[in-house]
CSV table of N, CA and C in Angstrom, one decimal:
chain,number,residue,atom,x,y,z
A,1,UNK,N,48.2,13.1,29.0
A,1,UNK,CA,47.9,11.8,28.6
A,1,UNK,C,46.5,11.6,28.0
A,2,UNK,N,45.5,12.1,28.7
A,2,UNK,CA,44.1,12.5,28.3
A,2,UNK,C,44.5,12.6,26.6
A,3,UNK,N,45.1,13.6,26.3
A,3,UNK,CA,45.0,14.4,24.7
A,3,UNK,C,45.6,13.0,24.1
A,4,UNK,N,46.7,12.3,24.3
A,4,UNK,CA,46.9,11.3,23.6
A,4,UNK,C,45.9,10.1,23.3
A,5,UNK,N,45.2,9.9,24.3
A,5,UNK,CA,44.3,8.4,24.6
A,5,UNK,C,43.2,9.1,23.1
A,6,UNK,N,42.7,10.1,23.5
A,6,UNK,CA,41.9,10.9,22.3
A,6,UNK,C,42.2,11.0,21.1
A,7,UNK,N,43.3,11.6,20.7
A,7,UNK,CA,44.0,11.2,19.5
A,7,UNK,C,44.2,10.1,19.2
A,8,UNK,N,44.3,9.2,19.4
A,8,UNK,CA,44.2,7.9,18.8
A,8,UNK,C,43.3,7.0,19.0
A,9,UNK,N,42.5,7.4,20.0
A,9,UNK,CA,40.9,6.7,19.7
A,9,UNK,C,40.1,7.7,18.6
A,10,UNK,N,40.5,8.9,18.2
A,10,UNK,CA,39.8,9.7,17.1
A,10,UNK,C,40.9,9.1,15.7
A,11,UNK,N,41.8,8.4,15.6
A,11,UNK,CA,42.3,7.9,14.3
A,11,UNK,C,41.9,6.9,14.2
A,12,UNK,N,42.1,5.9,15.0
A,12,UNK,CA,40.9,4.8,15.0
A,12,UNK,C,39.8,4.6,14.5
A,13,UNK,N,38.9,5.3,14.8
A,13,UNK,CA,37.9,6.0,14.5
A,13,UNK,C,37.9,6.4,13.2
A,14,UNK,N,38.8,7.2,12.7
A,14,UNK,CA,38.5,7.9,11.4
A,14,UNK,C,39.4,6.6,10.1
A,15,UNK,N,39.6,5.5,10.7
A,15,UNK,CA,40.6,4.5,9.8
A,15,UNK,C,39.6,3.6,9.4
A,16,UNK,N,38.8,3.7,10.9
A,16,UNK,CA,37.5,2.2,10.8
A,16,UNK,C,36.3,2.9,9.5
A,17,UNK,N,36.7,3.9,9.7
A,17,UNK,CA,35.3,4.9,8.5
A,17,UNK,C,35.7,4.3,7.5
A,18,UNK,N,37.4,5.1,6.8
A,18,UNK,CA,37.6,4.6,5.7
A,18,UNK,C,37.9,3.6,5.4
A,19,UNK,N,37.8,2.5,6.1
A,19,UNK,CA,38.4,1.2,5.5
A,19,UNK,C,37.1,0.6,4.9
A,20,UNK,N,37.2,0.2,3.2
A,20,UNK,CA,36.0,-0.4,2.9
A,20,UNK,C,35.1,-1.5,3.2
A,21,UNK,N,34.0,-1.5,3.2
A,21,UNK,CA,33.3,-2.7,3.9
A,21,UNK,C,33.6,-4.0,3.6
A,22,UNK,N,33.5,-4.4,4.6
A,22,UNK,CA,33.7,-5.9,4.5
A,22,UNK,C,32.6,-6.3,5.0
A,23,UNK,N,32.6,-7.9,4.6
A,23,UNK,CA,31.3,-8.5,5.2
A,23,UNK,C,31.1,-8.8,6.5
A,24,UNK,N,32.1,-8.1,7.4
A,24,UNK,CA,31.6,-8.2,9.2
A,24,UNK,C,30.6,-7.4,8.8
A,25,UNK,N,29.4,-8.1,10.3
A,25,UNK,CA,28.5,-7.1,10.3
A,25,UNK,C,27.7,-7.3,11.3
A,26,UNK,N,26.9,-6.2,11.9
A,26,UNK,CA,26.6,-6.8,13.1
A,26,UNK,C,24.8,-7.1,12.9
A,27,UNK,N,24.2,-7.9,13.5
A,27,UNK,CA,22.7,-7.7,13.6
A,27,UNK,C,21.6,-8.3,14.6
A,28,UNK,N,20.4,-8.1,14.4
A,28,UNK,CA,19.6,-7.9,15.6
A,28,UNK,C,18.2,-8.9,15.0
A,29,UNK,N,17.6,-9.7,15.6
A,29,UNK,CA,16.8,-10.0,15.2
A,29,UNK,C,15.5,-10.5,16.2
A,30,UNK,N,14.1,-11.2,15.5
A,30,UNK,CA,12.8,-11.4,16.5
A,30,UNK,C,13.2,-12.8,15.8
A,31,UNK,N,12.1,-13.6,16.6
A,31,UNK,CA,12.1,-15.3,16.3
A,31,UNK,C,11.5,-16.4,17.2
A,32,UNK,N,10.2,-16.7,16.2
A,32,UNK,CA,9.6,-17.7,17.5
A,32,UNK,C,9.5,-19.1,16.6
A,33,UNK,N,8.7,-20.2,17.3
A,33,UNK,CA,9.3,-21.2,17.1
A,33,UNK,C,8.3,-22.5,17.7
A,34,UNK,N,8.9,-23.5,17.8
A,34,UNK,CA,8.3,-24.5,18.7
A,34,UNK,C,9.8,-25.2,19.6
A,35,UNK,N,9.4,-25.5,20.9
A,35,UNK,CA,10.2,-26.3,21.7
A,35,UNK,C,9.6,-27.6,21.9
A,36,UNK,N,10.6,-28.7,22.2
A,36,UNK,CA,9.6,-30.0,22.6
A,36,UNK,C,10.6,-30.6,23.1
A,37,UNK,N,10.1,-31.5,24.0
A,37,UNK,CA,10.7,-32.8,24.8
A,37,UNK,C,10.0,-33.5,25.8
A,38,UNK,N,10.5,-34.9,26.2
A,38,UNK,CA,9.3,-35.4,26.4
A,38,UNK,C,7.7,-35.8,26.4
A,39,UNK,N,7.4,-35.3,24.9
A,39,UNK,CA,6.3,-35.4,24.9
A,39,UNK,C,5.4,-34.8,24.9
A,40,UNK,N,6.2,-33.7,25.1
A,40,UNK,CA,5.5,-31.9,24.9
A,40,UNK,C,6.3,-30.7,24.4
A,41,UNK,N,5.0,-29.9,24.0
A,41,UNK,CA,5.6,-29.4,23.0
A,41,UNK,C,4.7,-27.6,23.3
A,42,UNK,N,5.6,-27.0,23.3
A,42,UNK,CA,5.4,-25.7,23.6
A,42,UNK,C,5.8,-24.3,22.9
A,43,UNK,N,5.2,-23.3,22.2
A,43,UNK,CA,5.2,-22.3,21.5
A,43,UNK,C,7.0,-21.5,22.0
A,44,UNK,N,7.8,-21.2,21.4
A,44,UNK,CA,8.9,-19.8,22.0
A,44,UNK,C,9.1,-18.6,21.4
A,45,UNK,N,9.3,-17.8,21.6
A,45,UNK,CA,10.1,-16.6,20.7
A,45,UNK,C,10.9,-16.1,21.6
A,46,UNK,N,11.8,-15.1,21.0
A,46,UNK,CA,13.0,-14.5,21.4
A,46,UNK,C,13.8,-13.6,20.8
A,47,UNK,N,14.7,-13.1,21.2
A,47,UNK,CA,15.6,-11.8,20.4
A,47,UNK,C,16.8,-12.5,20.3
A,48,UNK,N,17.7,-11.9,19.8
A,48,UNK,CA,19.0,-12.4,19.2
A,48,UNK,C,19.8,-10.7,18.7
A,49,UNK,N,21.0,-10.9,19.2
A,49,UNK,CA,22.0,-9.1,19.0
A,49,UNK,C,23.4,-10.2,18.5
A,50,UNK,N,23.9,-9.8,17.0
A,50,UNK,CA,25.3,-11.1,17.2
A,50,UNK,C,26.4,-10.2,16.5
A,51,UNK,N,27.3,-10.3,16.3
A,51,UNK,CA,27.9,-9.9,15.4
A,51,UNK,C,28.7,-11.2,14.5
A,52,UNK,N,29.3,-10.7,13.2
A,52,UNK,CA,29.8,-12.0,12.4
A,52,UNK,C,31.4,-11.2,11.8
A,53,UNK,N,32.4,-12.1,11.7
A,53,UNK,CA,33.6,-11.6,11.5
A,53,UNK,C,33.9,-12.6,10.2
A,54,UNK,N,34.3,-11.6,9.0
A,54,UNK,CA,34.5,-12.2,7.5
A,54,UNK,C,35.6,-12.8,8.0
A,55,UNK,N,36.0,-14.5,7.5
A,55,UNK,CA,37.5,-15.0,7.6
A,55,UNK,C,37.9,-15.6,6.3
A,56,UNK,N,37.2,-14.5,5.3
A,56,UNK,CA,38.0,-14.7,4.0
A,56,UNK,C,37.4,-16.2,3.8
A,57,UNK,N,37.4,-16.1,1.8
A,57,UNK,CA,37.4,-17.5,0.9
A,57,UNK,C,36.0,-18.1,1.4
A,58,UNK,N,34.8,-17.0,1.5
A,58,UNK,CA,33.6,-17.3,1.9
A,58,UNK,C,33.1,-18.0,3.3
A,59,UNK,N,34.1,-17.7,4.3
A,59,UNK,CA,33.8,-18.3,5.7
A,59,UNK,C,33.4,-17.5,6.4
A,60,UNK,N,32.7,-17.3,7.9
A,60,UNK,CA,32.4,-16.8,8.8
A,60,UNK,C,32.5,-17.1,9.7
A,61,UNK,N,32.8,-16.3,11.6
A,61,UNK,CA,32.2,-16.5,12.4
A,61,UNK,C,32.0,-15.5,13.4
A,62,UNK,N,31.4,-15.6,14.2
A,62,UNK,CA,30.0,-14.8,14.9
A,62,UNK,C,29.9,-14.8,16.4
A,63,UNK,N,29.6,-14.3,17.4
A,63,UNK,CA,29.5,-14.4,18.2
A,63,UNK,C,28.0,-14.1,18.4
A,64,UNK,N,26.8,-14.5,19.7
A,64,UNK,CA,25.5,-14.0,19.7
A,64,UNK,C,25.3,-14.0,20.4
A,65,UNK,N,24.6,-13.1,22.1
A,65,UNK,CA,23.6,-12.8,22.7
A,65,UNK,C,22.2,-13.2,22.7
A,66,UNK,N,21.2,-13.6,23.8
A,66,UNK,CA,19.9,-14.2,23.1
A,66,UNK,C,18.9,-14.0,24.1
A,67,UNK,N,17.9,-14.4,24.3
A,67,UNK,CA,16.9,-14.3,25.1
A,67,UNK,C,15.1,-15.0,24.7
A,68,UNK,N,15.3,-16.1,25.3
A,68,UNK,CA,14.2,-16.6,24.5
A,68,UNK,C,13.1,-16.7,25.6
A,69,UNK,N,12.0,-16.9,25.4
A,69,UNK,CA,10.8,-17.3,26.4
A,69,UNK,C,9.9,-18.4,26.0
A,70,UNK,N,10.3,-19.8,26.5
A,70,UNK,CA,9.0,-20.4,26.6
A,70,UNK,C,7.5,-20.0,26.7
A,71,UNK,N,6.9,-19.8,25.8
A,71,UNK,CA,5.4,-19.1,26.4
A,71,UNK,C,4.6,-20.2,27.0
A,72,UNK,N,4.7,-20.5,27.8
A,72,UNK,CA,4.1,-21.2,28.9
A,72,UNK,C,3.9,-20.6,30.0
A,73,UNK,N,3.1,-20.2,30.9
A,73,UNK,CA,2.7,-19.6,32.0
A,73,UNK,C,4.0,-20.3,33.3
A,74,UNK,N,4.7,-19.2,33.6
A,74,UNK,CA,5.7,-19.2,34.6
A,74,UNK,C,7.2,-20.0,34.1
A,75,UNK,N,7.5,-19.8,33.4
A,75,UNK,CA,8.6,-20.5,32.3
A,75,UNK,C,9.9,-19.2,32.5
A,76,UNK,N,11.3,-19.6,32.5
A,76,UNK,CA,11.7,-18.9,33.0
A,76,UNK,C,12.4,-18.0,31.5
A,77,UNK,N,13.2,-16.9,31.3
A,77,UNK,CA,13.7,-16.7,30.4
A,77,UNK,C,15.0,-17.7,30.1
A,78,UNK,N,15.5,-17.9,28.9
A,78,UNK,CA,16.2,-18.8,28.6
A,78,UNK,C,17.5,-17.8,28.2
A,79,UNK,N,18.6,-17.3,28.9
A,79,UNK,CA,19.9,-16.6,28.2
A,79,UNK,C,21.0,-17.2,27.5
A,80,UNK,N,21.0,-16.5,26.5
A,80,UNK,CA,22.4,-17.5,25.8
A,80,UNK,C,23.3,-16.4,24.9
A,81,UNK,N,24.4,-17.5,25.3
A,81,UNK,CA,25.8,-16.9,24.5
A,81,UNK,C,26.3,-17.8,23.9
A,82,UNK,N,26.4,-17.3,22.7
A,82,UNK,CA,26.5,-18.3,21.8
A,82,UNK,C,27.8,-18.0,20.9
A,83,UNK,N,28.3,-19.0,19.9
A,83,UNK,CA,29.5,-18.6,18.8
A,83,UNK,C,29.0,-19.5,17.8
A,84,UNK,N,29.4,-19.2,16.5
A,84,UNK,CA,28.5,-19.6,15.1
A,84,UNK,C,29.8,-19.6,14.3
A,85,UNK,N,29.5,-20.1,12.8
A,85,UNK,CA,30.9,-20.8,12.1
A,85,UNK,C,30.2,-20.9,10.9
A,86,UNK,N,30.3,-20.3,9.7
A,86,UNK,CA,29.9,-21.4,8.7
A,86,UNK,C,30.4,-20.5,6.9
A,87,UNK,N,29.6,-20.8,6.2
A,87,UNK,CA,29.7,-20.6,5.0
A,87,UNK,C,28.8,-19.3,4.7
A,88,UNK,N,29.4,-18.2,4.0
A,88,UNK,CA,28.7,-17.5,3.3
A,88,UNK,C,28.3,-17.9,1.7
A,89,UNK,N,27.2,-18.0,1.5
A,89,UNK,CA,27.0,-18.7,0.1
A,89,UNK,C,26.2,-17.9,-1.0
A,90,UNK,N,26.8,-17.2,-1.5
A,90,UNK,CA,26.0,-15.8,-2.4
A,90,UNK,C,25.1,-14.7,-1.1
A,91,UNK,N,24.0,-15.3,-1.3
A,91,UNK,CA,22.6,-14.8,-0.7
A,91,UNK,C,22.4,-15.4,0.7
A,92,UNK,N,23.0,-15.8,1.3
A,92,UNK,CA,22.7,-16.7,2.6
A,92,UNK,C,23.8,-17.1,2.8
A,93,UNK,N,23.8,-17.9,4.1
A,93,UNK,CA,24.7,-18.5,5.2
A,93,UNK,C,24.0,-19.4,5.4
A,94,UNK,N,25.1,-20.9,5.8
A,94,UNK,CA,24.7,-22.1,6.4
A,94,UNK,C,25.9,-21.7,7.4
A,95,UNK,N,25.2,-22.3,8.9
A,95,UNK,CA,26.5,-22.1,9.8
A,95,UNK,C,25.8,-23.3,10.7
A,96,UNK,N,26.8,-23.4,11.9
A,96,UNK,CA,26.5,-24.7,12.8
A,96,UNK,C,26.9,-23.7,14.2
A,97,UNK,N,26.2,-23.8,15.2
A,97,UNK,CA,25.9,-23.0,16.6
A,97,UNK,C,26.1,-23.5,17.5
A,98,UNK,N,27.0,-23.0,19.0
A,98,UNK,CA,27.0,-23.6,20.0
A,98,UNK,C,27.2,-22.5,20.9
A,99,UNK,N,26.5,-22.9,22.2
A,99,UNK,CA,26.8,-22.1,23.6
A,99,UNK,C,26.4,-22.3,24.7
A,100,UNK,N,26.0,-21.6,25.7
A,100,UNK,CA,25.8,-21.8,26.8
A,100,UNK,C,24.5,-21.5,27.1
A,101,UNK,N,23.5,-21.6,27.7
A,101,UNK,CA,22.3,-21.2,28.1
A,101,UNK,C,22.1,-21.0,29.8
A,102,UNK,N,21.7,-20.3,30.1
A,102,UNK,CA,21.4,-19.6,31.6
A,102,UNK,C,19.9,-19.1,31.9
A,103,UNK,N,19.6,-20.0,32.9
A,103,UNK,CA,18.0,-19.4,33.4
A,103,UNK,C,18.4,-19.6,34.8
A,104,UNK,N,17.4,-18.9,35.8
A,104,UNK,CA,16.9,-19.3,37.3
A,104,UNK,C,17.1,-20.5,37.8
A,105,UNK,N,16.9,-21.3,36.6
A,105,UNK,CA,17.2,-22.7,37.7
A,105,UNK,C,18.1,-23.2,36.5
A,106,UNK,N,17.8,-24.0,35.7
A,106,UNK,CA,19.0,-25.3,35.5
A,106,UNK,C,19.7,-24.3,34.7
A,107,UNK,N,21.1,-24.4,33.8
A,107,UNK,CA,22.2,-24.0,32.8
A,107,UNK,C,22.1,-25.3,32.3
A,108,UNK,N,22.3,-24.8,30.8
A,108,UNK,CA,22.6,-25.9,29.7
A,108,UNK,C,23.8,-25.4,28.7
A,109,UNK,N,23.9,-26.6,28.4
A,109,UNK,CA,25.2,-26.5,26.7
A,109,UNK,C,24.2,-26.1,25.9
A,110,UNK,N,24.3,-25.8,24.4
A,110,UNK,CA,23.0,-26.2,23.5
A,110,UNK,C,24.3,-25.8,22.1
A,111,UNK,N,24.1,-26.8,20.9
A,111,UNK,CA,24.2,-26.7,19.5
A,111,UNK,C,23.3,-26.7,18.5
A,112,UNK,N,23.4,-26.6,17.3
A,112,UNK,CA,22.9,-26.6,16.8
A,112,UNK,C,23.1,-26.1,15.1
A,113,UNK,N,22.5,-25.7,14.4
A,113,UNK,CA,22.9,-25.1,12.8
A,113,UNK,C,21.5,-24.4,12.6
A,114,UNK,N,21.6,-23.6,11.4
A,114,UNK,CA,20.7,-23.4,10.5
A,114,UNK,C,21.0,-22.9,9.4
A,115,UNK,N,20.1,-21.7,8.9
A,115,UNK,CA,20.7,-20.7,7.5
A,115,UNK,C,19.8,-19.8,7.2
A,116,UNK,N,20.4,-18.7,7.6
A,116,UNK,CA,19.8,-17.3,7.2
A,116,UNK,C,20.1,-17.0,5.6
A,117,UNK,N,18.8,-16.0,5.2
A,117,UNK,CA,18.8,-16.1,3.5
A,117,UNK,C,18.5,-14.7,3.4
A,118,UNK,N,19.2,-13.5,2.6
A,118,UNK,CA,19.2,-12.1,2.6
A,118,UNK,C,17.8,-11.8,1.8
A,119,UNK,N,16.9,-11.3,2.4
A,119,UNK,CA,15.7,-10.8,1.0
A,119,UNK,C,15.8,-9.4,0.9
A,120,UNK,N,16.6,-8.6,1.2
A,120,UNK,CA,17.1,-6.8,1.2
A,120,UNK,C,18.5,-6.9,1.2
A,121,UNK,N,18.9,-5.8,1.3
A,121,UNK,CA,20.1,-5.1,1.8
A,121,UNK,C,20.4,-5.5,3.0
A,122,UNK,N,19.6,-5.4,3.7
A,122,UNK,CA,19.3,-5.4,5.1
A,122,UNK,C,19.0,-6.3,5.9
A,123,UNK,N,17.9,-6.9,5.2
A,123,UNK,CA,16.9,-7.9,6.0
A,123,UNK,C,17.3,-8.8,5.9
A,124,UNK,N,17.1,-9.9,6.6
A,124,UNK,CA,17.1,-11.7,6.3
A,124,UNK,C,16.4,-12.5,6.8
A,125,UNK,N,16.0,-13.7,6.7
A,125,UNK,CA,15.2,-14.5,7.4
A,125,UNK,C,16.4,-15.6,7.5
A,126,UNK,N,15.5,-16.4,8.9
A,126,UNK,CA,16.7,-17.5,9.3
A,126,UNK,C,15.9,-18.4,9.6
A,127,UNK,N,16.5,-19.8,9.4
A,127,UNK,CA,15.7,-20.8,10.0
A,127,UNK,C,16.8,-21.6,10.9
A,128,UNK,N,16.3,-22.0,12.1
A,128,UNK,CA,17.5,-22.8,13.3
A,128,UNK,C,17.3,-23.6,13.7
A,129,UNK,N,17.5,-24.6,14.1
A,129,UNK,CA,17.4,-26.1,15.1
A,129,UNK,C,18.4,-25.8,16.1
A,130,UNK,N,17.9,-26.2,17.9
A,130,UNK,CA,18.9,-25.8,18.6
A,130,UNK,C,18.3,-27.1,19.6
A,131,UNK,N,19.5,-28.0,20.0
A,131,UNK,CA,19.3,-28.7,20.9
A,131,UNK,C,19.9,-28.3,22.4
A,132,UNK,N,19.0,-28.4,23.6
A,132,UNK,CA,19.7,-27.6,24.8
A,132,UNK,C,19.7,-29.1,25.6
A,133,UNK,N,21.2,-29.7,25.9
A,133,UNK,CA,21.3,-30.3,26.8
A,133,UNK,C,21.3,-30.3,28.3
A,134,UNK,N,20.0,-30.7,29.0
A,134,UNK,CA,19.7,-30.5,30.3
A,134,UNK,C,20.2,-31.7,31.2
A,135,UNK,N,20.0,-31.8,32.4
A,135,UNK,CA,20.6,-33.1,33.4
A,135,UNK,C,19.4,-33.7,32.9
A,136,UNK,N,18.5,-33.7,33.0
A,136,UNK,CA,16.8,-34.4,33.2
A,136,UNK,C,16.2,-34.8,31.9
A,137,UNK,N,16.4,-33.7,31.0
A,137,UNK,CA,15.5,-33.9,29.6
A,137,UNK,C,16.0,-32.8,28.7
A,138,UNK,N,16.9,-33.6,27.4
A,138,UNK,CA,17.4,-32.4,26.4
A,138,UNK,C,15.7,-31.8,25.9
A,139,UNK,N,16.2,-30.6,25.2
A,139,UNK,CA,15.0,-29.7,24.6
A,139,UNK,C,15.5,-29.2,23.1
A,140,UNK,N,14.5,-29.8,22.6
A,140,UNK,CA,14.6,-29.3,21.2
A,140,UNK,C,14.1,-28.2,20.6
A,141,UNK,N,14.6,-27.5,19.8
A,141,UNK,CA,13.6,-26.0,19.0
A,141,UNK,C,14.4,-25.8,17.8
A,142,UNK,N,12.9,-25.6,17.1
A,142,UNK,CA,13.1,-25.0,15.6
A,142,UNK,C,12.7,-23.4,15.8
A,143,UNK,N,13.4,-22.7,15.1
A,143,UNK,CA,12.7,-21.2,15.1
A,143,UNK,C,13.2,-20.7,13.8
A,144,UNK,N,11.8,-19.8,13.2
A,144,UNK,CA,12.0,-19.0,11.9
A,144,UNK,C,12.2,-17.4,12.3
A,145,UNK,N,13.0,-16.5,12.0
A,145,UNK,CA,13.2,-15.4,12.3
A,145,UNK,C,13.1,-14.2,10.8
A,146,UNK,N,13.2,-13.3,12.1
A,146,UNK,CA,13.3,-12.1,10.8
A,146,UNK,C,14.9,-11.0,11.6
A,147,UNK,N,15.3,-10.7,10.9
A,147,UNK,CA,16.5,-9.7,11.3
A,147,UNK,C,17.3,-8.6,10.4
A,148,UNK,N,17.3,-7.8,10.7
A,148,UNK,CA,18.9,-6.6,10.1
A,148,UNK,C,19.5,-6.8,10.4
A,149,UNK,N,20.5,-6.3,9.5
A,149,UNK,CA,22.0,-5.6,9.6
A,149,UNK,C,22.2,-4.9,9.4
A,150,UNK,N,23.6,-4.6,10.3
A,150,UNK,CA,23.9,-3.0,10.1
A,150,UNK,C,25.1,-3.2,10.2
């Protein structure tokens, strides 16, 4: 059974090579930012790992992993899992964002949009608005990023 499971995880394999690219694609990015609410307003950055699945006639969508940090002394990490939607438009993407966020103490929803703009093969920059809905006090953030793909 072993030899079969192998065999056809090794055609698989050799199908996913040759099939020509498409615009799935996966990528990794850095990104900091400003948070604010209530009246205050504090520096963030963070990482981002997402992947994006072509659905044809210039659409997209995406799933994302995240990790942001308030830079404020004792601020907890912010985790998020996120899903993404939008338009591929020549050179860039507009898309609209939503997911869950996870720290030590409160969990929030959060949405939002932006649009990443290709300046390589490779590289892109992004810009985002992300609103986190908390019990106490929503939190807003803009962040400018840099990222690959691969």
């Amino acid at each position: 059974m072993k030899f079969n499971v192998a065999l056809i995880a090794a055609a698989v394999a050799a199908a996913a090579v040759a099939t020509p690219a498409a615009a799935n694609e996966s990528r990794a990015e850095v990104r900091g930012g400003i948070a604010w609410a209530g009246g205050h307003e504090e520096a963030i950055a963070g990482v981002a790992v997402g992947y994006d699945f072509d659905l044809g006639t210039g659409a997209f969508a995406g799933v994302e992993a995240s990790a942001d940090k308030i830079l404020e002394g004792g601020a907890n990490v912010l985790w998020g899992a996120t899903v993404r939607a939008g338009a591929n438009l020549g050179a860039g993407k507009f898309f609209v964002a939503g997911g869950h966020t996870f720290t030590e103490g409160e969990d929030a929803w959060h949405l939002g949009g932006g649009y990443q703009h290709n300046v390589g093969s490779n590289v892109y920059l992004k810009a985002e608005y992300r609103r986190y809905f908390l019990d106490f006090n929503d939190v807003n953030v803009v962040n400018a990023g840099v990222g690959v793909r691969f």
